[in-house]
Tab-separated table of C-alpha atoms in Angstrom:
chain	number	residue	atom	x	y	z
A	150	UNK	CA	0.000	0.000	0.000
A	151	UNK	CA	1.103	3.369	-0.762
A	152	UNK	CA	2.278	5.815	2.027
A	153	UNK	CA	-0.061	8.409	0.821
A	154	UNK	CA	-3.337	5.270	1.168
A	155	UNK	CA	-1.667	4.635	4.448
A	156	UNK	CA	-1.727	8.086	5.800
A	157	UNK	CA	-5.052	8.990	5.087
A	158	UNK	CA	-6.595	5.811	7.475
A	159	UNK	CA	-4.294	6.295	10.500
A	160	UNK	CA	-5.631	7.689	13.550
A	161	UNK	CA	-1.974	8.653	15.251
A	162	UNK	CA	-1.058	10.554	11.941
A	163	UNK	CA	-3.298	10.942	9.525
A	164	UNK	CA	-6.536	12.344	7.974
A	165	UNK	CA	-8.342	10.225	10.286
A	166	UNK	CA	-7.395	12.113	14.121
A	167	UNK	CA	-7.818	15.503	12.194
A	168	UNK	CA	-11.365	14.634	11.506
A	169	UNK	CA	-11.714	13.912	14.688
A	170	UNK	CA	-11.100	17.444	15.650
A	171	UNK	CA	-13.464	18.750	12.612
A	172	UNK	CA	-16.422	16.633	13.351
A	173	UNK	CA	-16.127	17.863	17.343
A	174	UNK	CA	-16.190	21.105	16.255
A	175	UNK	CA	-19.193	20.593	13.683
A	176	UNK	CA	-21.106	19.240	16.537
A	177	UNK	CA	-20.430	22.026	18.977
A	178	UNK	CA	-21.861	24.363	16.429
A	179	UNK	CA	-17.805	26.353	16.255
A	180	UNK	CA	-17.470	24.952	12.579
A	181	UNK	CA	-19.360	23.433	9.609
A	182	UNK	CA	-19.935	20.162	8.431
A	183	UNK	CA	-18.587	20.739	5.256
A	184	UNK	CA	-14.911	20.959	6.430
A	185	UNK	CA	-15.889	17.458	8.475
A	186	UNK	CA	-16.908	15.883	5.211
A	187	UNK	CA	-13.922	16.588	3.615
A	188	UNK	CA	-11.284	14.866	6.114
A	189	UNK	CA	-13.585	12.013	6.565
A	190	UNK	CA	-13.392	11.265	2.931
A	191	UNK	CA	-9.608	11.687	2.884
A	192	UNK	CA	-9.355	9.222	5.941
A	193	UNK	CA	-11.570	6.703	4.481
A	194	UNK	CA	-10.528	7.172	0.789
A	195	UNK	CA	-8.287	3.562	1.215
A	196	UNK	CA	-9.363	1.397	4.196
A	197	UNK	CA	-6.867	-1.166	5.013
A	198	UNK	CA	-8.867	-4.510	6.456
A	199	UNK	CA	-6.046	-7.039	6.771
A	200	UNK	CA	-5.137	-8.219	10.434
A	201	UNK	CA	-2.352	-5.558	10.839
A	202	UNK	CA	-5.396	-3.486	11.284
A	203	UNK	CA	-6.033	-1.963	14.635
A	204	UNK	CA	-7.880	1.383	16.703
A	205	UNK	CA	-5.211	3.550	15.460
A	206	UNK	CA	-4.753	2.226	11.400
A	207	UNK	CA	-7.495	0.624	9.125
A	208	UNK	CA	-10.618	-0.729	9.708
A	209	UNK	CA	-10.874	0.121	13.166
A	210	UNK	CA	-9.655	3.649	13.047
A	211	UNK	CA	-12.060	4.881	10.375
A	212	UNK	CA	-14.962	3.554	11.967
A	213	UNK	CA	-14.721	5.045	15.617
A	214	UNK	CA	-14.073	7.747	13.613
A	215	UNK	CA	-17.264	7.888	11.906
A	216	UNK	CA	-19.122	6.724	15.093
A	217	UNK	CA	-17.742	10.219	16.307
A	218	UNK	CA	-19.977	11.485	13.898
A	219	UNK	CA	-22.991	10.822	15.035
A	220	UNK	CA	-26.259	10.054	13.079
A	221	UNK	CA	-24.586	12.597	10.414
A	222	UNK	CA	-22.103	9.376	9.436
A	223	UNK	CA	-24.063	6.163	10.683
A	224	UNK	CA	-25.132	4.493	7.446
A	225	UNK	CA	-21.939	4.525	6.380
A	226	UNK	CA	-20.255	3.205	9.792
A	227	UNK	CA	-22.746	0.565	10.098
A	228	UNK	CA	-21.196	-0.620	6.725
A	229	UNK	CA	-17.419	-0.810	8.769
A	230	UNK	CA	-19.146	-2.857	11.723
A	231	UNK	CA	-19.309	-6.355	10.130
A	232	UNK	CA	-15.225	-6.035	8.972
A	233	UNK	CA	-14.540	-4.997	12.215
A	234	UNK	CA	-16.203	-7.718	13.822
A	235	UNK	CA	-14.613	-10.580	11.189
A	236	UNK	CA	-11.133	-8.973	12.084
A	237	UNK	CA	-11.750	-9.155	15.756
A	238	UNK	CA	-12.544	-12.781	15.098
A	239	UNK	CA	-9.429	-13.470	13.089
A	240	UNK	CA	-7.500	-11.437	16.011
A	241	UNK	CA	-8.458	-13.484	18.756
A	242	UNK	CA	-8.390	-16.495	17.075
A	243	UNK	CA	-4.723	-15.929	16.301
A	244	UNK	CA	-3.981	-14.110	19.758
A	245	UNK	CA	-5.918	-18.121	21.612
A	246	UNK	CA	-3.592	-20.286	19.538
A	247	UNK	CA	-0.371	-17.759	20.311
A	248	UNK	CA	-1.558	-18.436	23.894
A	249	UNK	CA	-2.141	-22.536	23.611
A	250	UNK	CA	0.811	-22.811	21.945
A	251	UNK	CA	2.906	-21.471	25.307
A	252	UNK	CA	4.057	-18.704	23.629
A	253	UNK	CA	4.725	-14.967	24.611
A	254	UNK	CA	2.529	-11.836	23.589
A	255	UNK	CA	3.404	-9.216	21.400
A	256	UNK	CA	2.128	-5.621	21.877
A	257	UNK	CA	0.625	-5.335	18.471
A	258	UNK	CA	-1.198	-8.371	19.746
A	259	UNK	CA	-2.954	-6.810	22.573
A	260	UNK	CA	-2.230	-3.267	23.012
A	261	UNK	CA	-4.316	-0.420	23.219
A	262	UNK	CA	-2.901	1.413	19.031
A	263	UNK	CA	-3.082	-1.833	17.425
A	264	UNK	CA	-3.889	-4.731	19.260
A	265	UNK	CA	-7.056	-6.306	21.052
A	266	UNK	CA	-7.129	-3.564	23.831
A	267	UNK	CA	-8.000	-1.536	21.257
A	268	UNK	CA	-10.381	-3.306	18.820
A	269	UNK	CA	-12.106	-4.242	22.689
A	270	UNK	CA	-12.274	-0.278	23.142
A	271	UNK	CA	-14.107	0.346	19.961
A	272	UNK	CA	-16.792	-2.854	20.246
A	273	UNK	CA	-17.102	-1.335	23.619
A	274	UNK	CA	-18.269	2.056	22.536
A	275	UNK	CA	-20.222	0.698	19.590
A	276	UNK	CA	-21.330	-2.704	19.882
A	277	UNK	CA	-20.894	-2.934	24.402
A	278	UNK	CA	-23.678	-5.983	24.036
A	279	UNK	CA	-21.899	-8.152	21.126
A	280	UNK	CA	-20.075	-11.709	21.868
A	281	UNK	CA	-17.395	-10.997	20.558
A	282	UNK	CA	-16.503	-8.036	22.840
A	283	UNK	CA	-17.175	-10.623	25.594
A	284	UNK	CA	-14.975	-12.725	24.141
A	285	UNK	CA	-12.269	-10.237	24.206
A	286	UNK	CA	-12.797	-9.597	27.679
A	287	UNK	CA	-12.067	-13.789	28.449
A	288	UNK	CA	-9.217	-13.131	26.118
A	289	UNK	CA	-7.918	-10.341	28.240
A	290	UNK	CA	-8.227	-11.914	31.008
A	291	UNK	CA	-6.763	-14.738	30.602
A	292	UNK	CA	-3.859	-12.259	29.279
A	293	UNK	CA	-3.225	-11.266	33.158
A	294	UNK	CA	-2.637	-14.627	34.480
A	295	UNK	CA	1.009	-15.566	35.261
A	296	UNK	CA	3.023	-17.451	32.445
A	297	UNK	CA	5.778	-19.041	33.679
A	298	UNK	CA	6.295	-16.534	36.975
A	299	UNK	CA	5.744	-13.506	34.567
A	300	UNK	CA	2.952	-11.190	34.177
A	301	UNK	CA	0.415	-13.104	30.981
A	302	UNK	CA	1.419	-10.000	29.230
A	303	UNK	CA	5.493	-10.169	29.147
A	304	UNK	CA	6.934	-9.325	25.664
A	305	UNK	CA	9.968	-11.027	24.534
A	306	UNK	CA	10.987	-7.793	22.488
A	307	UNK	CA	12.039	-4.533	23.628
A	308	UNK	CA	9.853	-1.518	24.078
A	309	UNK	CA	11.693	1.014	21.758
A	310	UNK	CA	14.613	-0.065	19.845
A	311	UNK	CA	16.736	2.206	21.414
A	312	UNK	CA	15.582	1.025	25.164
A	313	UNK	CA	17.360	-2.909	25.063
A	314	UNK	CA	15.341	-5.007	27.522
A	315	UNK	CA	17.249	-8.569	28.020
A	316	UNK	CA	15.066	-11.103	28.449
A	317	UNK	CA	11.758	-8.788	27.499
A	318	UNK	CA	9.507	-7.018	29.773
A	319	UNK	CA	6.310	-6.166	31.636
A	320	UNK	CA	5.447	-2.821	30.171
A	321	UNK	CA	3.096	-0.642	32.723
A	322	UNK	CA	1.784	2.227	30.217
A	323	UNK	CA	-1.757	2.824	28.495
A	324	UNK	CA	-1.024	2.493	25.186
A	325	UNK	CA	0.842	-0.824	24.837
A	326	UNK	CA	0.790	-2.040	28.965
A	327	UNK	CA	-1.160	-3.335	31.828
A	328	UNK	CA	-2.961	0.381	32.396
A	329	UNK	CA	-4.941	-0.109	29.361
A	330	UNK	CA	-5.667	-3.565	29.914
A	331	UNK	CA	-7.008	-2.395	33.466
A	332	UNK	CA	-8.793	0.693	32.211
A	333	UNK	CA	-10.708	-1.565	29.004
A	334	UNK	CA	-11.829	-3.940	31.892
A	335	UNK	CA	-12.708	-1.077	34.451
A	336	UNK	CA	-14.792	1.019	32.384
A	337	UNK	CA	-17.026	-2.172	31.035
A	338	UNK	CA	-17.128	-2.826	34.445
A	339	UNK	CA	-18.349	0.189	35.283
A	340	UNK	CA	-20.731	0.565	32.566
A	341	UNK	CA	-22.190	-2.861	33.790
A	342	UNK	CA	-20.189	-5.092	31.109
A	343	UNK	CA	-18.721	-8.196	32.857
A	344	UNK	CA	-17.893	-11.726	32.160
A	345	UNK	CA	-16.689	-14.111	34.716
A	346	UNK	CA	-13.571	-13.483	36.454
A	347	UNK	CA	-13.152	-9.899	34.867
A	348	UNK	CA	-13.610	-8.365	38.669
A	349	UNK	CA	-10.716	-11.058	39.476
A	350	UNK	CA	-8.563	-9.825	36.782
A	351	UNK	CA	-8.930	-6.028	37.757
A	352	UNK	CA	-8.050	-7.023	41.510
A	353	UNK	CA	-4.993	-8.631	39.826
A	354	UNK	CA	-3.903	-5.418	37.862
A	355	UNK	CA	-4.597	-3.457	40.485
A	356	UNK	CA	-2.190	-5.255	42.610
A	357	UNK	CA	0.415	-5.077	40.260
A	358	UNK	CA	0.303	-1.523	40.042
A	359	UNK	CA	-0.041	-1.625	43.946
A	360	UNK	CA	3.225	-3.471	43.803
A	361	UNK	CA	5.043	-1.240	41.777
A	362	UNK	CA	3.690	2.009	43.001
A	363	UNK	CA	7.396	3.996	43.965
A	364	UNK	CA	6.719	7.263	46.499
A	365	UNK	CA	8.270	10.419	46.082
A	366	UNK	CA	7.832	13.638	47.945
A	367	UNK	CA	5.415	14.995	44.882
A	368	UNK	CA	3.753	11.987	44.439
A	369	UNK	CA	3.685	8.987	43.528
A	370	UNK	CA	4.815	7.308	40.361
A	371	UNK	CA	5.327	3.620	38.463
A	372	UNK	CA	8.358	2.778	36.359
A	373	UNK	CA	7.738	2.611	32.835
A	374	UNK	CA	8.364	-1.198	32.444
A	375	UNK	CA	9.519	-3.858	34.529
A	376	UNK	CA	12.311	-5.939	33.132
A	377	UNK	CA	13.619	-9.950	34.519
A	378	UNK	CA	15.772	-9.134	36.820
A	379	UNK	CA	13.705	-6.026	38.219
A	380	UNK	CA	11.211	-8.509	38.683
A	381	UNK	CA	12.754	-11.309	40.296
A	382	UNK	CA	14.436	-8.575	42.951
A	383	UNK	CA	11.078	-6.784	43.338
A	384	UNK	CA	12.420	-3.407	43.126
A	385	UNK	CA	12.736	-0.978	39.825
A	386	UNK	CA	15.970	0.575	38.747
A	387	UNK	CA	14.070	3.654	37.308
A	388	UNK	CA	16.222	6.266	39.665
A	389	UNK	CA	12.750	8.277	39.778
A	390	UNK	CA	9.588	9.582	37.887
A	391	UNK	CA	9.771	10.584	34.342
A	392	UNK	CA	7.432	12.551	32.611
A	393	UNK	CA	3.721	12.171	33.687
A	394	UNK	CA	2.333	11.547	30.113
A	395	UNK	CA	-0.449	9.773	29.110
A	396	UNK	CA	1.203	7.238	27.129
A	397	UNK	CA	3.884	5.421	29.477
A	398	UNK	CA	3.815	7.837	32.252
A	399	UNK	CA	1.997	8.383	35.909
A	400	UNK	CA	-1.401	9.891	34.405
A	401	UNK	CA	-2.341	7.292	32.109
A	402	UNK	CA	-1.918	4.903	34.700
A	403	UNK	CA	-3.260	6.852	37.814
A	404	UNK	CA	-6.774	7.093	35.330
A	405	UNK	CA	-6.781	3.772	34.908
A	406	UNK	CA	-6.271	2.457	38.733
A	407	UNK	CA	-8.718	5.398	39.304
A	408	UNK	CA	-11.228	3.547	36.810
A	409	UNK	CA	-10.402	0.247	38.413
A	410	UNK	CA	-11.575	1.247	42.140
A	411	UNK	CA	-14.490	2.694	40.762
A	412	UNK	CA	-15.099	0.010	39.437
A	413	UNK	CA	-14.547	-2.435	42.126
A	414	UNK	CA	-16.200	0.279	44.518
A	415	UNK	CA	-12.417	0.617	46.620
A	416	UNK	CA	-12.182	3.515	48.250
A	417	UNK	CA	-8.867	3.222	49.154
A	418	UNK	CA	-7.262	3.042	46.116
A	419	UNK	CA	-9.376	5.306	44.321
A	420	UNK	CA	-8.106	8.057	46.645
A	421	UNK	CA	-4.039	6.994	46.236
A	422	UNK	CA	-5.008	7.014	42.208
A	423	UNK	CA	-6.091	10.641	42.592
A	424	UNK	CA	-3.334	11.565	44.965
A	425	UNK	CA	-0.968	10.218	42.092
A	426	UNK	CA	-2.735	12.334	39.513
A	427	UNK	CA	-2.697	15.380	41.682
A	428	UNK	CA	1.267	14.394	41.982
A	429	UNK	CA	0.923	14.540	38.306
A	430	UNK	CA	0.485	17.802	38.338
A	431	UNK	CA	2.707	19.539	40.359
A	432	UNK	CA	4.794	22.000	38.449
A	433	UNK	CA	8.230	19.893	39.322
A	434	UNK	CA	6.517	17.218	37.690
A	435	UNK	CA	5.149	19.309	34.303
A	436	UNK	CA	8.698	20.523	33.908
A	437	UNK	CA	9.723	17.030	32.640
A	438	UNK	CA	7.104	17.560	29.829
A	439	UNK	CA	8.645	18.833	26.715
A	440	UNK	CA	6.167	19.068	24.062
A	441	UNK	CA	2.421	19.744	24.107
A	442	UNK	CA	0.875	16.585	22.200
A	443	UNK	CA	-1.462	13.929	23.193
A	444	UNK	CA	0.757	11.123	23.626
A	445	UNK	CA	3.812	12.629	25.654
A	446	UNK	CA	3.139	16.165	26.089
A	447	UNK	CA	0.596	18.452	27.986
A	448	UNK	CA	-2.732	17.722	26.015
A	449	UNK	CA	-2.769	14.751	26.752
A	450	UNK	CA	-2.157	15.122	30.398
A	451	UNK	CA	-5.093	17.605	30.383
A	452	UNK	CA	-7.630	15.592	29.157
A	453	UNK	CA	-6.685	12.472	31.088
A	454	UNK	CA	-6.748	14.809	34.298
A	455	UNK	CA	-10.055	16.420	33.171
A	456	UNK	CA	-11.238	12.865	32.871
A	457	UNK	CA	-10.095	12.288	36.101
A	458	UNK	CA	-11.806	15.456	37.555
A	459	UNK	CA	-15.122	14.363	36.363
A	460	UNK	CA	-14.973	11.408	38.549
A	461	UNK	CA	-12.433	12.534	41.346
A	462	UNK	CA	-13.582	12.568	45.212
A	463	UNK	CA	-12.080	16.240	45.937
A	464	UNK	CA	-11.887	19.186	43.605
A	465	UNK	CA	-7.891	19.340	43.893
A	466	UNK	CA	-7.252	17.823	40.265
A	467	UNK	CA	-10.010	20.068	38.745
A	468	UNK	CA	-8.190	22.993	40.259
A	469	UNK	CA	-4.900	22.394	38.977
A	470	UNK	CA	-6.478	22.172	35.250
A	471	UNK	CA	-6.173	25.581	33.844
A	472	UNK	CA	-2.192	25.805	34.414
A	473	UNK	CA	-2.016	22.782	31.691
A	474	UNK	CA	-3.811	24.644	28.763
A	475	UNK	CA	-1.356	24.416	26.247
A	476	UNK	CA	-1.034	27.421	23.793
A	477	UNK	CA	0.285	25.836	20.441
A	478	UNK	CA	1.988	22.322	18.782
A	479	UNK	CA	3.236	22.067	15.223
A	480	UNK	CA	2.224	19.828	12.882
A	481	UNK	CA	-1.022	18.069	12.309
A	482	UNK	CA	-0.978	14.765	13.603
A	483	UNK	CA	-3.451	13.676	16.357
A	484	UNK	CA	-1.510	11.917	18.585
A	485	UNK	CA	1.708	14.065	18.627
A	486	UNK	CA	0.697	17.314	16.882
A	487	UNK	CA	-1.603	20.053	16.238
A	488	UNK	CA	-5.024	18.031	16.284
A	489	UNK	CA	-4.920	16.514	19.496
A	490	UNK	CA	-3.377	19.706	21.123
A	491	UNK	CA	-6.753	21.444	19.666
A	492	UNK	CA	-9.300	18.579	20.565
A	493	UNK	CA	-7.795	18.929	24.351
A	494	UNK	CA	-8.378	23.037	24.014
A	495	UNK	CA	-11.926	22.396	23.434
A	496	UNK	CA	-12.732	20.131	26.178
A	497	UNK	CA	-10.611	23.246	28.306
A	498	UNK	CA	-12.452	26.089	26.369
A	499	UNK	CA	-15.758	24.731	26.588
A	500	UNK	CA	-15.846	22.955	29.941
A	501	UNK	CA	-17.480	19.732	29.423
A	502	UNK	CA	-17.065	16.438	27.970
A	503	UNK	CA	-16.362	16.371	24.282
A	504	UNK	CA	-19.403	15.389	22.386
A	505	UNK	CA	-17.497	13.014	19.942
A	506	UNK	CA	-16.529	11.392	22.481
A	507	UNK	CA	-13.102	11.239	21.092
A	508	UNK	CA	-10.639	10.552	23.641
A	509	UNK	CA	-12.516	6.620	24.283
A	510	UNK	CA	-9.642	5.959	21.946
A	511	UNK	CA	-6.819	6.796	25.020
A	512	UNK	CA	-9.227	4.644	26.931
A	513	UNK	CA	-9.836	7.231	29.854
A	514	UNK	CA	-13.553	7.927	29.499
């Protein structure tokens, strides 16, 4: 495929996040439709279907885009449903037999960009009653049972090529750890979606991330990852926190253990979860930030804390909000650039949820 039919369908980079934007603004009455229209069609010009597919690229990224839309797109998203649900099917099945065979996971197996986290995520905000969401759900969690004295969702490989792991790792983050495997089975929970053993599993998450909670005098924080031998000593050699983003960092997973003791109705832990998030935000802790984007920058820190807010026990994260408004980011990409920065100014400028609904796709509402 073409890298010009491969931009156009990719929700991190491409046509299809900045339609996101468009299509919130068309239904908060600050734009027209027409402008909408035109970076829908550019995102679904090409629609990739093949099992490489995932929330973020394809199939899967067009239509929750479209579903953003509203009744002003459904014909045409109803269309997407039935490949979504046949690669979902061809995902799992693969993802069973990886698991029956003894093998380990991959993240583009089961993360939250590409993998099952993320197809769950979407059949969660579209299709919540369908099998094969339930089916996910088993999937899932059987994915945080121990293999072999290591967490069900160890990699073998190494989380950036540039970050060596020997011997793989546990990773901890949102997008490609055990947050957004906690946060997918917290908010069905929630929301009254639950198979058997799915309250066992988010006990289980929740006391990893109990396990590996590190204190600090601004709050506290998790280590990115967890490698073999920081495992089989208990204790992380991360010296300290680094930068509260959404993606990998303190935020993303403070929302999700947040979500989980909501979830499981545990008071305890849902106040430490918004003690970390206030940490979060401490102005020491900002500093670390060094760009304004979704993923590892500011925006993305502000809408996971407004999330947060909306739920939170004590008005302390709410009140920290308006020092994170970011002013600018360059380029257009959703995830890293100017669209996301933008969608996160309009859930700051206007004050209330977005009505897209955009940001179920960083699994924190």
């Amino acid at each position: 495929m073409k890298p010009r039919e491969q931009a156009g369908q990719s929700l991190a980079t491409g046509a299809a996040g900045t339609a996101l934007l468009h299509i919130e603004r068309a239904l908060a009455g600050t734009a027209d439709w027409a402008t909408a229209d035109v970076w829908v069609r550019r995102a679904s010009e090409v629609i990739d279907t093949a099992d490489h597919a995932g929330l973020f690229y394809g199939v899967p990224a067009v239509a929750f885009v479209l579903h953003a839309g509203g009744i002003r797109y459904r014909s045409v998203a109803a269309k997407l449903d039935e490949y979504v649900l046949r690669l979902a099917h061809r995902r799992l099945a693969a993802a069973t037999a990886r698991m029956d065979r003894g093998e380990g996971a991959t993240f583009r197996e089961y993360d939250l960009l590409y993998g099952l986290t993320g197809i769950g995520a979407l059949l969660l905000r579209r299709m919540p009653s369908n099998d094969m969401l339930a089916d996910i759900f088993r999937y899932l969690i059987r994915l945080t049972q121990p293999r072999r004295d290591m967490p069900g969702w160890w990699v073998e490989h190494d989380p950036d090529p540039i970050l060596p792991t020997p011997g793989g790792h546990a990773n901890l983050g949102i997008a490609h750890g055990a947050a957004g495997l906690l946060a997918l089975l917290a908010l069905a929970a929630r929301d009254g979606h639950v198979v058997g053993g799915q309250r066992e599993a988010i006990e289980r998450l929740a006391d990893w991330f109990d396990r590996w909670r590190q204190p600090s005098p601004h709050g506290s924080w998790w280590p990115q990852w967890v490698t073999r031998d920081e495992l089989r000593t208990g204790r992380t050699v991360q010296p300290g926190p680094g930068r509260p983003s959404w993606c990998y960092g303190a935020v993303g997973i403070a929302r999700a253990c947040q979500l989980a003791a909501i979830a499981t109705d545990d008071l305890a832990r849902r106040r430490a979860a918004e003690e970390a998030m206030v940490g979060c935000l401490d102005a020491r802790q900002l500093r670390r930030l060094s760009e304004p984007g979704l993923c590892h920058g500011l925006a993305g820190v502000y809408q996971t804390a407004y999330r947060a807010s909306q739920d939170a026990l004590s008005p302390e994260i709410a009140a920290r909000l308006p020092m994170l408004v970011a002013e600018h980011a360059s380029g257009d990409e959703f995830l890293s650039g100017e669209a996301g920065v933008r969608l996160a100014m309009e859930t700051a400028h206007r004050g209330t949820p977005p009505l897209s609904g955009w940001d179920a796709c960083l699994l924190i509402s």
